[in-house]
Coordinates of C-alpha atoms and ligand atoms in Angstrom, one line a residue:
X17 CA 0.0 0.0 0.0
X18 CA 1.4 3.4 -1.0
X19 CA 2.3 5.8 1.7
X20 CA 0.8 9.2 1.0
X21 CA 0.0 12.5 2.7
X22 CA -3.8 12.1 2.8
X23 CA -3.6 8.8 4.6
X24 CA -1.4 10.3 7.3
X25 CA -3.5 13.5 7.6
X26 CA -6.1 14.5 10.2
X27 CA -8.9 16.6 8.8
X28 CA -10.9 19.2 10.7
X29 CA -14.3 20.2 9.4
X30 CA -15.5 23.8 9.7
X31 CA -19.2 24.7 9.3
X32 CA -18.5 28.4 8.6
X33 CA -22.0 29.7 9.6
X34 CA -21.4 28.5 13.2
X35 CA -17.6 28.8 13.7
X36 CA -16.8 32.5 14.4
X37 CA -18.5 35.7 13.5
X38 CA -16.3 38.7 13.0
X39 CA -18.8 41.5 12.1
X40 CA -21.6 41.1 14.6
X41 CA -24.3 40.0 12.2
X42 CA -24.7 36.7 14.1
X43 CA -23.4 34.6 11.2
X44 CA -19.9 33.1 11.2
X45 CA -17.7 34.3 8.4
X46 CA -14.3 33.9 6.7
X47 CA -12.6 36.7 8.7
X48 CA -13.8 34.9 11.8
X49 CA -12.2 31.7 10.7
X50 CA -9.0 33.6 9.9
X51 CA -8.9 34.9 13.5
X52 CA -9.0 31.3 14.8
X53 CA -6.2 29.8 12.7
X54 CA -3.7 29.6 15.5
X55 CA -6.2 27.5 17.5
X56 CA -6.4 25.0 14.6
X57 CA -2.6 25.0 14.3
X58 CA -2.3 24.4 18.1
X59 CA -4.6 21.4 17.7
X60 CA -2.3 20.1 15.1
X61 CA -4.7 19.2 12.2
X62 CA -3.3 18.9 8.7
X63 CA -6.3 19.8 6.6
X64 CA -9.4 22.0 7.0
X65 CA -12.5 20.9 5.2
X66 CA -14.7 24.0 4.7
X67 CA -18.4 23.4 4.3
X68 CA -19.7 25.5 1.4
X69 CA -18.9 29.2 1.3
X70 CA -20.1 29.9 -2.3
X71 CA -23.0 32.3 -3.1
X72 CA -26.2 30.9 -2.0
X73 CA -29.7 31.9 -1.0
X74 CA -29.2 29.5 2.0
X75 CA -32.2 27.3 1.7
X76 CA -29.9 24.6 3.0
X77 CA -27.1 26.7 4.5
X78 CA -24.9 26.9 1.4
X79 CA -25.5 23.4 0.1
X80 CA -27.7 25.2 -2.5
X81 CA -25.2 27.1 -4.6
X82 CA -26.2 30.0 -6.9
X83 CA -22.7 31.0 -8.1
X84 CA -19.9 28.4 -7.8
X85 CA -17.2 30.9 -8.4
X86 CA -18.0 33.5 -5.8
X87 CA -18.3 33.8 -2.0
X88 CA -21.6 34.2 -0.1
X89 CA -22.1 37.8 1.0
X90 CA -22.5 36.9 4.7
X91 CA -19.2 35.1 4.7
X92 CA -17.1 37.7 3.0
X93 CA -15.3 38.1 -0.4
X94 CA -13.0 36.2 -2.7
X95 CA -10.3 38.4 -1.2
X96 CA -11.1 37.1 2.3
X97 CA -11.1 33.6 1.0
X98 CA -7.6 34.2 -0.5
X99 CA -6.4 35.4 2.9
X100 CA -7.9 32.3 4.5
X101 CA -6.1 30.1 2.1
X102 CA -2.8 31.9 2.6
X103 CA -3.3 31.9 6.4
X104 CA -3.8 28.1 6.4
X105 CA -0.8 27.5 4.0
X106 CA 1.4 29.7 6.2
X107 CA 0.7 27.3 9.0
X108 CA 1.2 24.2 6.9
X109 CA -2.5 23.4 6.8
X110 CA -4.2 22.4 3.6
X111 CA -7.7 23.5 2.4
X112 CA -10.4 21.1 1.3
X113 CA -13.4 22.8 -0.3
X114 CA -16.9 21.3 -0.4
X115 CA -18.1 20.5 -3.9
X116 CA -21.8 20.4 -4.3
X117 CA -22.5 19.2 -7.8
X118 CA -25.4 16.8 -7.6
X119 CA -27.6 19.8 -7.6
X120 CA -27.4 23.6 -7.6
X121 CA -29.7 26.3 -6.2
X122 CA -32.8 27.2 -8.3
X123 CA -31.3 30.7 -8.2
X124 CA -28.2 29.6 -10.2
X125 CA -28.1 31.3 -13.6
X126 CA -28.2 27.9 -15.3
X127 CA -31.5 27.0 -13.6
X128 CA -32.9 30.5 -14.3
X129 CA -32.2 29.9 -18.0
X130 CA -33.2 26.2 -17.9
X131 CA -36.7 26.9 -16.5
X132 CA -37.3 29.9 -18.9
X133 CA -38.3 27.7 -21.9
X134 CA -38.3 24.2 -23.2
X135 CA -35.8 25.0 -25.9
X136 CA -33.4 27.1 -23.9
X137 CA -29.8 25.8 -24.3
X138 CA -29.6 25.2 -20.6
X139 CA -32.9 23.3 -20.4
X140 CA -30.9 20.0 -20.4
X141 CA -28.7 21.1 -17.5
X142 CA -31.4 19.8 -15.2
X143 CA -33.9 16.9 -15.2
X144 CA -37.3 17.9 -16.6
X145 CA -40.2 15.6 -17.1
X146 CA -43.9 16.1 -18.0
X147 CA -46.5 15.0 -15.5
X148 CA -49.0 12.2 -16.2
X149 CA -52.3 12.8 -18.1
X150 CA -54.2 13.3 -14.9
X151 CA -51.6 15.6 -13.3
X152 CA -49.6 12.7 -11.8
X153 CA -46.0 13.2 -10.8
X154 CA -43.4 11.9 -13.2
X155 CA -42.6 9.2 -10.6
X156 CA -43.2 8.4 -7.0
X157 CA -39.8 9.3 -5.5
X158 CA -39.9 11.2 -2.3
X159 CA -37.4 14.0 -1.6
X160 CA -34.8 13.3 1.1
X161 CA -36.1 16.5 2.7
X162 CA -39.8 15.2 2.7
X163 CA -42.6 15.5 0.2
X164 CA -42.3 14.6 -3.5
X165 CA -38.9 14.9 -5.3
X166 CA -40.6 16.8 -8.2
X167 CA -41.8 20.4 -8.4
X168 CA -44.1 21.7 -11.1
X169 CA -42.8 24.7 -12.9
X170 CA -45.7 26.8 -14.1
X171 CA -43.8 28.5 -16.9
X172 CA -43.3 25.4 -19.0
X173 CA -45.8 23.1 -17.3
X174 CA -43.1 20.5 -16.6
X175 CA -41.7 19.1 -13.4
X176 CA -38.0 19.2 -12.3
X177 CA -36.3 16.7 -10.1
X178 CA -35.0 17.7 -6.7
X179 CA -33.7 14.9 -4.4
X180 CA -33.3 17.5 -1.7
X181 CA -35.3 20.8 -1.3
X182 CA -37.3 22.3 -4.1
X183 CA -34.7 25.0 -4.2
X184 CA -32.0 22.4 -5.0
X185 CA -32.8 21.1 -8.5
X186 CA -30.7 18.1 -9.6
X187 CA -28.1 18.6 -12.3
X188 CA -28.4 16.4 -15.4
X189 CA -25.1 14.6 -15.5
X190 CA -26.1 12.8 -18.7
X191 CA -25.4 16.1 -20.5
X192 CA -21.7 16.4 -21.5
X193 CA -21.9 20.2 -21.6
X194 CA -22.9 20.3 -18.0
X195 CA -20.1 18.0 -17.0
X196 CA -17.6 20.1 -18.9
X197 CA -18.9 23.3 -17.2
X198 CA -18.5 21.6 -13.8
X199 CA -14.9 20.5 -14.5
X200 CA -14.1 24.0 -15.6
X201 CA -15.4 25.3 -12.3
X202 CA -13.4 22.8 -10.4
X203 CA -10.2 23.9 -12.2
X204 CA -11.1 27.5 -11.2
X205 CA -10.6 26.6 -7.6
X206 CA -7.8 24.1 -8.0
X207 CA -5.8 26.7 -9.9
X208 CA -6.2 29.0 -7.0
X209 CA -4.4 26.5 -4.8
X210 CA -7.2 24.4 -3.2
X211 CA -5.7 21.2 -1.9
X212 CA -8.7 19.0 -1.5
X213 CA -12.4 18.4 -2.4
X214 CA -15.2 16.8 -0.4
X215 CA -17.9 15.9 -2.8
X216 CA -21.4 16.2 -1.6
X217 CA -23.7 13.1 -2.3
X218 CA -21.5 12.3 -5.2
X219 CA -22.9 8.8 -5.5
X220 CA -26.3 10.3 -6.5
X221 CA -25.2 12.0 -9.8
X222 CA -26.2 9.1 -12.1
X223 CA -29.9 8.1 -12.2
X224 CA -31.3 5.0 -13.7
X225 CA -32.6 5.6 -17.2
X226 CA -36.3 6.1 -17.3
X227 CA -36.4 7.2 -13.7
X228 CA -38.7 4.3 -12.7
X229 CA -41.0 4.6 -9.7
X230 CA -40.0 2.6 -6.6
X231 CA -42.3 -0.2 -5.5
X232 CA -42.4 -1.8 -2.1
X233 CA -44.8 -4.3 -0.8
X234 CA -47.8 -2.6 0.8
X235 CA -47.2 0.7 -1.0
X236 CA -50.6 2.3 -1.8
X237 CA -51.1 3.7 -5.3
X238 CA -49.8 7.3 -5.5
X239 CA -47.9 6.9 -2.3
X240 CA -44.3 8.3 -2.3
X241 CA -41.3 6.1 -1.7
X242 CA -37.6 6.6 -1.4
X243 CA -36.2 5.8 -4.8
X244 CA -32.6 5.4 -3.6
X245 CA -32.0 2.2 -5.6
X246 CA -32.5 4.3 -8.8
X247 CA -30.1 7.1 -8.0
X248 CA -27.5 5.9 -5.4
X249 CA -24.4 4.3 -7.0
X250 CA -26.2 4.6 -10.3
X251 CA -25.3 3.0 -13.7
X252 CA -22.9 5.7 -14.9
X253 CA -21.4 7.0 -11.7
X254 CA -18.0 5.3 -12.1
X255 CA -17.8 6.4 -15.7
X256 CA -18.4 10.0 -14.6
X257 CA -15.9 9.9 -11.8
X258 CA -13.2 8.4 -14.0
X259 CA -13.9 11.1 -16.6
X260 CA -13.7 13.8 -13.8
X261 CA -10.4 12.3 -12.7
X262 CA -9.0 12.3 -16.2
X263 CA -10.2 15.8 -17.0
X264 CA -9.4 17.5 -13.7
X265 CA -8.3 15.7 -10.6
X266 CA -5.3 13.9 -12.2
X267 CA -3.9 17.3 -13.2
X268 CA -3.5 18.5 -9.7
X269 CA -2.2 17.1 -6.4
X270 CA -5.6 17.0 -4.8
X271 CA -7.1 15.1 -1.8
X272 CA -10.6 13.7 -2.4
X273 CA -13.4 12.3 -0.4
X274 CA -16.9 11.5 -1.7
X275 CA -20.0 11.6 0.4
X276 CA -21.8 8.3 -0.4
X277 CA -24.9 7.5 1.5
X278 CA -26.0 3.9 1.0
X279 CA -22.6 2.8 -0.3
X280 CA -21.6 -0.8 0.6
X281 CA -18.0 -1.9 1.1
X282 CA -18.1 -3.3 -2.4
X283 CA -19.2 0.1 -3.8
X284 CA -16.5 1.8 -1.7
X285 CA -13.8 -0.4 -3.3
X286 CA -15.0 0.7 -6.7
X287 CA -14.8 4.4 -5.7
X288 CA -11.5 4.3 -3.9
X289 CA -9.3 1.4 -5.2
X290 CA -6.1 3.2 -6.3
X291 CA -5.9 1.5 -9.7
X292 CA -9.4 2.8 -10.6
X293 CA -8.6 6.5 -10.6
X294 CA -11.8 7.8 -9.1
X295 CA -11.7 9.1 -5.5
X296 CA -9.3 8.5 -2.5
X297 CA -11.9 8.0 0.2
X298 CA -15.7 7.9 0.7
X299 CA -17.9 8.7 3.7
X300 CA -19.9 5.6 4.3
X301 CA -23.2 5.9 6.4
X302 CA -23.8 2.5 7.9
X303 CA -22.7 3.5 11.4
X304 CA -24.7 6.7 11.1
X305 CA -27.8 4.7 10.3
X306 CA -27.3 2.5 13.3
X307 CA -30.1 4.1 15.4
X308 CA -32.6 4.5 12.5
X309 CA -35.6 2.2 12.5
X310 CA -37.7 0.8 9.6
X311 CA -39.4 4.3 9.4
X312 CA -36.0 5.9 8.7
X313 CA -33.9 8.5 10.4
X314 CA -36.6 9.9 12.7
X315 CA -37.8 6.5 13.8
X316 CA -35.1 6.4 16.5
X317 CA -34.1 2.9 17.7
X318 CA -31.5 1.9 20.3
X319 CA -28.0 1.0 19.1
X320 CA -25.4 -1.2 20.8
X321 CA -21.7 -1.8 20.6
X322 CA -22.1 -5.1 18.9
X323 CA -23.9 -3.4 16.0
X324 CA -21.4 -0.5 15.8
X325 CA -18.4 -2.8 16.1
X326 CA -19.7 -5.2 13.4
X327 CA -20.1 -2.2 11.0
X328 CA -16.7 -0.6 11.7
X329 CA -15.0 -4.0 11.6
X330 CA -16.6 -4.9 8.3
X331 CA -15.2 -1.7 6.8
X332 CA -11.8 -2.1 8.3
X333 CA -11.5 -5.6 6.9
X334 CA -13.2 -4.8 3.7
X335 CA -10.9 -1.9 2.7
X336 CA -7.8 -3.4 4.2
X337 CA -6.1 -4.2 0.9
X338 CA -7.9 -2.1 -1.7
X339 CA -9.3 1.4 -0.9
X340 CA -9.0 3.5 2.2
X341 CA -11.4 4.3 5.0
X342 CA -12.5 7.8 6.1
X343 CA -13.2 7.8 9.9
X344 CA -15.8 10.0 11.4
X345 CA -18.3 9.9 14.3
X346 CA -20.2 13.1 13.6
X347 CA -20.4 16.1 11.2
X348 CA -22.7 18.9 10.3
X349 CA -25.5 16.5 9.5
X350 CA -25.3 14.2 12.5
X351 CA -25.8 14.5 16.3
X352 CA -22.8 15.1 18.5
X353 CA -20.8 11.9 19.0
X354 CA -20.5 12.2 22.7
X355 CA -24.3 12.5 23.1
X356 CA -24.9 9.6 20.7
X357 CA -22.2 7.1 21.4
X358 CA -20.8 8.2 24.8
X359 CA -22.3 9.8 27.9
X360 CA -22.7 13.6 27.8
X361 CA -23.3 13.9 31.5
X362 CA -21.2 12.2 34.2
X363 CA -18.7 10.8 31.7
X364 CA -18.7 13.5 29.1
X365 CA -14.9 14.2 29.2
X366 CA -13.9 10.5 29.6
X367 CA -16.3 9.2 27.0
X368 CA -15.4 12.0 24.5
X369 CA -11.8 10.9 24.9
X370 CA -12.6 7.2 24.5
X371 CA -14.4 8.0 21.2
X372 CA -11.5 10.2 20.1
X373 CA -9.3 7.2 20.7
X374 CA -11.4 5.1 18.4
X375 CA -11.4 7.8 15.7
X376 CA -7.6 8.1 15.7
X377 CA -6.6 4.4 16.1
X378 CA -8.7 2.7 13.5
X379 CA -7.1 2.4 10.1
X380 CA -8.1 5.3 7.9
X381 CA -8.1 9.1 7.8
X382 CA -9.8 10.8 10.8
X383 CA -12.2 13.7 10.3
X384 CA -12.9 15.9 13.4
X385 CA -16.0 18.1 13.4
X386 CA -15.7 21.5 15.0
X387 CA -16.4 21.4 18.7
X388 CA -15.9 17.7 18.9
X389 CA -12.4 18.5 20.2
X390 CA -13.9 20.2 23.3
X391 CA -16.6 17.6 23.8
X392 CA -19.6 19.7 22.6
X393 CA -23.0 18.0 23.2
X394 CA -26.4 17.8 21.6
X395 CA -29.1 20.5 22.5
X396 CA -32.7 20.0 23.4
X397 CA -34.4 23.2 22.4
X398 CA -38.0 23.2 23.8
X399 CA -39.6 25.0 20.8
X400 CA -39.7 23.9 17.2
X401 CA -39.1 27.6 16.2
X402 CA -35.6 27.4 17.9
X403 CA -34.6 25.1 15.1
X404 CA -33.5 26.4 11.7
X405 CA -32.8 23.4 9.7
X406 CA -34.9 22.8 6.6
X407 CA -34.8 19.1 7.0
X408 CA -36.3 19.4 10.5
X409 CA -39.1 21.8 9.4
X410 CA -40.1 19.9 6.3
X411 CA -40.2 16.6 8.3
X412 CA -42.3 18.3 11.1
X413 CA -44.7 19.7 8.6
X414 CA -45.1 16.3 6.9
X415 CA -45.4 14.3 10.1
X416 CA -47.2 16.6 12.5
X417 CA -48.8 19.7 10.8
X418 CA -50.1 17.8 7.8
X419 CA -49.9 14.2 9.1
X420 CA -51.5 14.7 12.5
X421 CA -48.5 13.0 14.3
X422 CA -47.5 13.6 17.9
X423 CA -45.7 16.9 18.6
X424 CA -43.8 15.7 21.7
X425 CA -42.6 12.5 20.2
X426 CA -41.4 14.3 17.1
X427 CA -39.6 17.0 19.1
X428 CA -37.9 14.2 21.0
X429 CA -36.7 12.7 17.8
X430 CA -35.4 16.1 16.8
X431 CA -33.5 16.3 20.1
X432 CA -31.8 13.0 19.3
X433 CA -31.2 13.2 15.6
X434 CA -31.7 16.8 14.3
X435 CA -28.9 18.3 12.3
X436 CA -29.0 21.5 14.3
X437 CA -27.4 19.5 17.2
X438 CA -24.1 19.9 15.3
X439 CA -24.8 23.5 14.1
X440 CA -25.2 25.4 17.3
X441 CA -22.4 28.0 17.4
X442 CA -18.9 27.1 18.4
X443 CA -18.3 27.6 22.1
X444 CA -15.2 29.8 22.5
X445 CA -15.6 31.1 26.0
X446 CA -18.1 31.7 28.8
X447 CA -19.0 35.3 27.9
X448 CA -22.5 36.0 26.4
X449 CA -22.9 34.1 23.1
X450 CA -19.7 32.1 24.0
X451 CA -17.5 34.5 22.1
X452 CA -19.1 33.4 18.8
X453 CA -20.7 36.8 18.0
X454 CA -21.4 40.2 19.4
X455 CA -24.7 40.2 17.7
X456 CA -27.7 37.8 17.8
X457 CA -26.6 34.3 16.8
X458 CA -28.4 32.9 13.8
X459 CA -29.1 29.7 15.8
X460 CA -29.2 29.6 19.6
X461 CA -26.2 28.5 21.6
X462 CA -26.1 25.3 23.5
X463 CA -26.8 26.5 27.1
X464 CA -23.9 24.4 28.3
X465 CA -21.4 26.8 26.8
X466 CA -20.5 28.2 30.2
X467 CA -19.1 24.8 31.2
X468 CA -18.0 23.6 27.8
X469 CA -15.8 26.0 25.9
X470 CA -12.4 26.5 24.3
X471 CA -11.1 28.9 26.9
X472 CA -11.8 26.3 29.6
X473 CA -10.3 23.5 27.5
X474 CA -7.1 25.4 26.9
X475 CA -6.7 26.1 30.6
X476 CA -7.2 22.5 31.6
X477 CA -4.3 20.1 30.9
X478 CA -6.7 17.1 31.2
X479 CA -9.2 18.5 28.7
X480 CA -10.6 16.8 25.7
X481 CA -8.7 19.3 23.5
X482 CA -5.2 18.3 24.8
X483 CA -6.2 14.6 24.4
X484 CA -7.0 15.2 20.7
X485 CA -3.7 17.1 20.3
X486 CA -1.8 14.1 21.7
X487 CA -3.7 11.6 19.5
X488 CA -2.9 13.7 16.4
X489 CA 0.7 13.9 17.2
X490 CA 0.9 10.1 18.0
X491 CA -0.4 9.5 14.4
X492 CA 2.4 11.7 13.1
X493 CA 5.2 10.0 15.1
X494 CA 4.0 6.4 14.8
X495 CA 3.4 5.0 11.3
X496 CA 1.8 1.9 13.0
X497 CA -1.2 4.1 13.8
X498 CA -1.6 5.0 10.1
X499 CA -0.5 2.0 8.2
X500 CA -0.7 -0.8 10.7
X501 CA -2.9 -3.8 9.9
X502 CA -6.0 -4.0 12.0
X503 CA -7.0 -7.2 13.8
X504 CA -10.1 -7.6 16.0
X505 CA -10.0 -9.1 19.5
X506 CA -12.8 -10.2 21.8
X507 CA -15.3 -10.3 18.9
X508 CA -18.2 -11.3 21.2
X509 CA -17.7 -8.8 24.1
X510 CA -20.9 -6.8 24.7
X511 CA -19.2 -3.6 25.8
X512 CA -15.5 -3.7 24.8
X513 CA -14.1 -2.9 21.4
X514 CA -10.5 -4.3 21.4
X515 CA -8.1 -4.6 18.4
X516 CA -4.5 -4.5 17.5
X517 CA -2.6 -2.5 14.9
X518 CA 0.6 -4.1 13.6
X519 CA 3.3 -2.8 11.3
X520 CA 6.8 -4.2 10.7
X521 CA 7.1 -6.0 14.0
X522 CA 5.5 -3.2 16.0
X523 CA 2.2 -4.2 17.6
X524 CA -0.2 -1.9 19.5
X525 CA -3.2 -2.9 21.5
X526 CA -6.3 -0.7 21.7
X527 CA -8.9 -1.3 24.4
X528 CA -12.2 0.7 24.5
X529 CA -14.9 0.4 27.1
X530 CA -18.2 1.6 25.7
X531 CA -20.1 1.3 28.9
X532 CA -20.5 3.2 32.2
X533 CA -19.6 0.1 34.3
X534 CA -16.2 -1.5 34.7
X535 CA -15.6 -4.4 32.4
X536 CA -13.2 -7.3 32.5
X537 CA -11.1 -8.1 29.5
X538 CA -10.0 -11.6 29.0
X539 CA -6.7 -11.0 27.1
X540 CA -4.0 -12.4 29.3
X541 CA -1.5 -13.0 26.6
X542 CA -1.8 -9.4 25.2
X543 CA -1.9 -7.8 28.7
X544 CA 1.3 -9.8 29.7
X545 CA 3.0 -8.4 26.6
X546 CA 2.3 -4.7 27.3
X547 CA 5.5 -2.8 27.6
X548 CA 4.1 0.7 27.7
X549 CA 0.7 2.5 27.9
X550 CA 1.0 5.0 25.1
X551 CA -2.1 7.0 25.9
X552 CA -5.1 6.5 28.2
X553 CA -8.1 8.7 29.0
X554 CA -7.8 8.3 32.8
X555 CA -5.4 10.5 34.7
X556 CA -2.1 8.8 35.6
X557 CA -2.5 9.6 39.3
X558 CA -5.7 7.4 39.2
X559 CA -4.2 3.9 38.5
X560 CA -6.6 1.1 37.5
X561 CA -7.5 -1.5 40.1
X562 CA -6.0 -4.2 38.0
X563 CA -4.9 -4.6 34.4
X564 CA -7.9 -6.7 33.4
X565 CA -10.5 -4.2 34.4
X566 CA -11.4 -1.3 32.2
X567 CA -13.1 1.5 34.1
X568 CA -16.2 3.3 32.8
X569 CA -15.5 4.5 29.2
X570 CA -11.8 3.7 29.7
X571 CA -9.6 3.8 26.6
X572 CA -6.0 2.4 26.5
X573 CA -3.5 2.3 23.8
X574 CA -0.6 0.0 24.6
X575 CA 2.6 -1.0 22.9
X576 CA 3.2 -4.8 23.0
X577 CA 6.6 -6.4 23.1
X578 CA 8.0 -9.8 22.4
Ligands
NOJ626 C1 -25.2 16.4 2.2 C2 -24.8 17.5 3.0 O1 -23.8 17.1 3.9 C3 -26.0 18.1 3.7 O2 -25.8 19.0 4.6 C4 -26.9 18.6 2.6 O3 -28.2 19.0 3.1 C5 -27.2 17.6 1.5 N1 -26.0 16.8 1.1 C6 -27.7 18.3 0.2 O4 -26.6 19.0 -0.4

C-alpha cells in the first residue's frame, strides 16, 4: 500500500456559519475563521474541510449554490477567501473545499435559464419531465427532505427533479456540456491552490434511465417512496468519476473524499481502489444509520456496541487491501458523537476521549468536526421555532402539521437526531454568546457553553482538547497508527471494542470500554505483553484497580513487546 499524505492527515471540518462571527451579524464568516487559525494550528490538524462558502440563498445553508465561483455575502469576499487560504498554508494546513455538484440552487443562472423555456440551451442542464395525463407526478420518489422529489414549474408546465429541497434542482449529468462546465469550475478553484475536495452526495449523480417509480410491498397507489436504488451508486457514476479524474483531478495534487450514503464496502472499493482512478476515500453511512428504525432516520431505535463494532469491523477488513477508510463519528448532518455514542453527563470528558481514541486508532483518515475536540454536546431546544434546519421543518410539517403526528414525540426525535445539534455556534468562552458573536446568533447557543468552551479546555491540561492534540501527534510519530494492519480481538464482548494494529514487527493494542460500568477483558496474553501504555483517558494519578479491568468508558492504547 502506497504511503501518502492524505492517509497520514487528520482533517478538521468547519461549518462556517457556526464557527466564528467577525462583524456582529450573528453569522460566522471567513474573517472569523482567519482569527482562529492559531487555534487549529495548536490542535495540530493537517487539513481544513470548509463546508460550502459559495454564493447561496441559504435554503440549505450553502448546500444550494447560486454561483460556484464567488463567495456568499454573509461570509465575505474572494479576497477574504484568498487570505484564509494563505493563512492556512502559512501554518502548513491544507484547504479542502466542499463541492456540491449533484444539484445547484434554483437561483443559479443555469437554472434560471433552464426553466425559462423548453428550448433554452440550458434546459438540459437539469432533469425535466412532463406529468401524467391526470396531473400525476413523473414518478413516486420522495425527496430526502420530505414530500415529492418533483416540483411543477408553471412557466413550461413540466416538473423538475430535486432529491433535496425544491430549491436544490438536480443537475443532469447525462449532459456532457454540464459535466464540462463543472470540470471547468473545479479547475477554477484548484488553480487558486485548493488542496482537496469533499464531494457532496457524489454517488447520486447518475440516475437509472427512465427514472422508474419505486415499488415496495404494501405501497398504496400514488404513495411516495424513497427511490434510492434508482439514484444511489447509479449506472454511470463510475464512468463520470473516471472522466472527472481524467479531465481535472489527475492534473492536480488533490485530496478527495466523496460523500456516499447507502454505499456498501463493495461500492467503496470501486470508488477508492487506487488503480481505478476515481476518489481516494468515501464517507460511508452504515454506522450513522445504526439508530434508525424501519421508518427511517426519525424513527429512533437503540444502538449497541455489537452493531457498531460489526459495521466498523466490516469496513476495516473490507478496505484493508484495496481502498482506504475515512473515519468519522459526527459532522454537520449528525448528532454530536459524545451524546450519541458516549455519555454527555457524568462521563462527558472521559467518553469523548474514548471515542476520540477510536477515531484516531482505526485504520483510515480521521475527520474531526468543529467542537468535537472540546466535547460539545447535543441540544434540546424546547420550541420547534428554535430550530432552523430545513430538514427538521419539512419533516415536522409532513409528520405533525399535515400528518397529525404527535408533537412531543417528534420534538424528542429532533433532540436526538436533528442536524442542528451539530450546528449550534462554536463555544469559545463563557462570555455572552460564547465569544461566537457580538450580535444575535443565527441559531441559539447550546446553554452548556459556560461549562464547555475552548477557553476552559485550553486552561485544563486534562481537557478533551489536549487529548486530541496528543492523538494527532501520535499518528504523526508512529506509522503503525496510520499503516498498521487491523485485527479484532474479543469479537463477542458486549461492551469492549478491542483490536491491535501491527506494522513491521511493532504491535499496538487498543482497548475501549463503551459502557458506564467497569468491564473485565480476557486478554491475558496481550496484557502480559504490554511494555508501555502510550495513551489513556484516565489521569495517571488514578491507576486502574488491575490490568484486566477497564473503568467506565476507559480507553487504553498500549505497545506490545515480544
Ligand atoms: C449532504 C450535506 O452534507 C447536507 O448538509 C446537505 O443538506 C445535502 N447533502 C444536500 O446537499
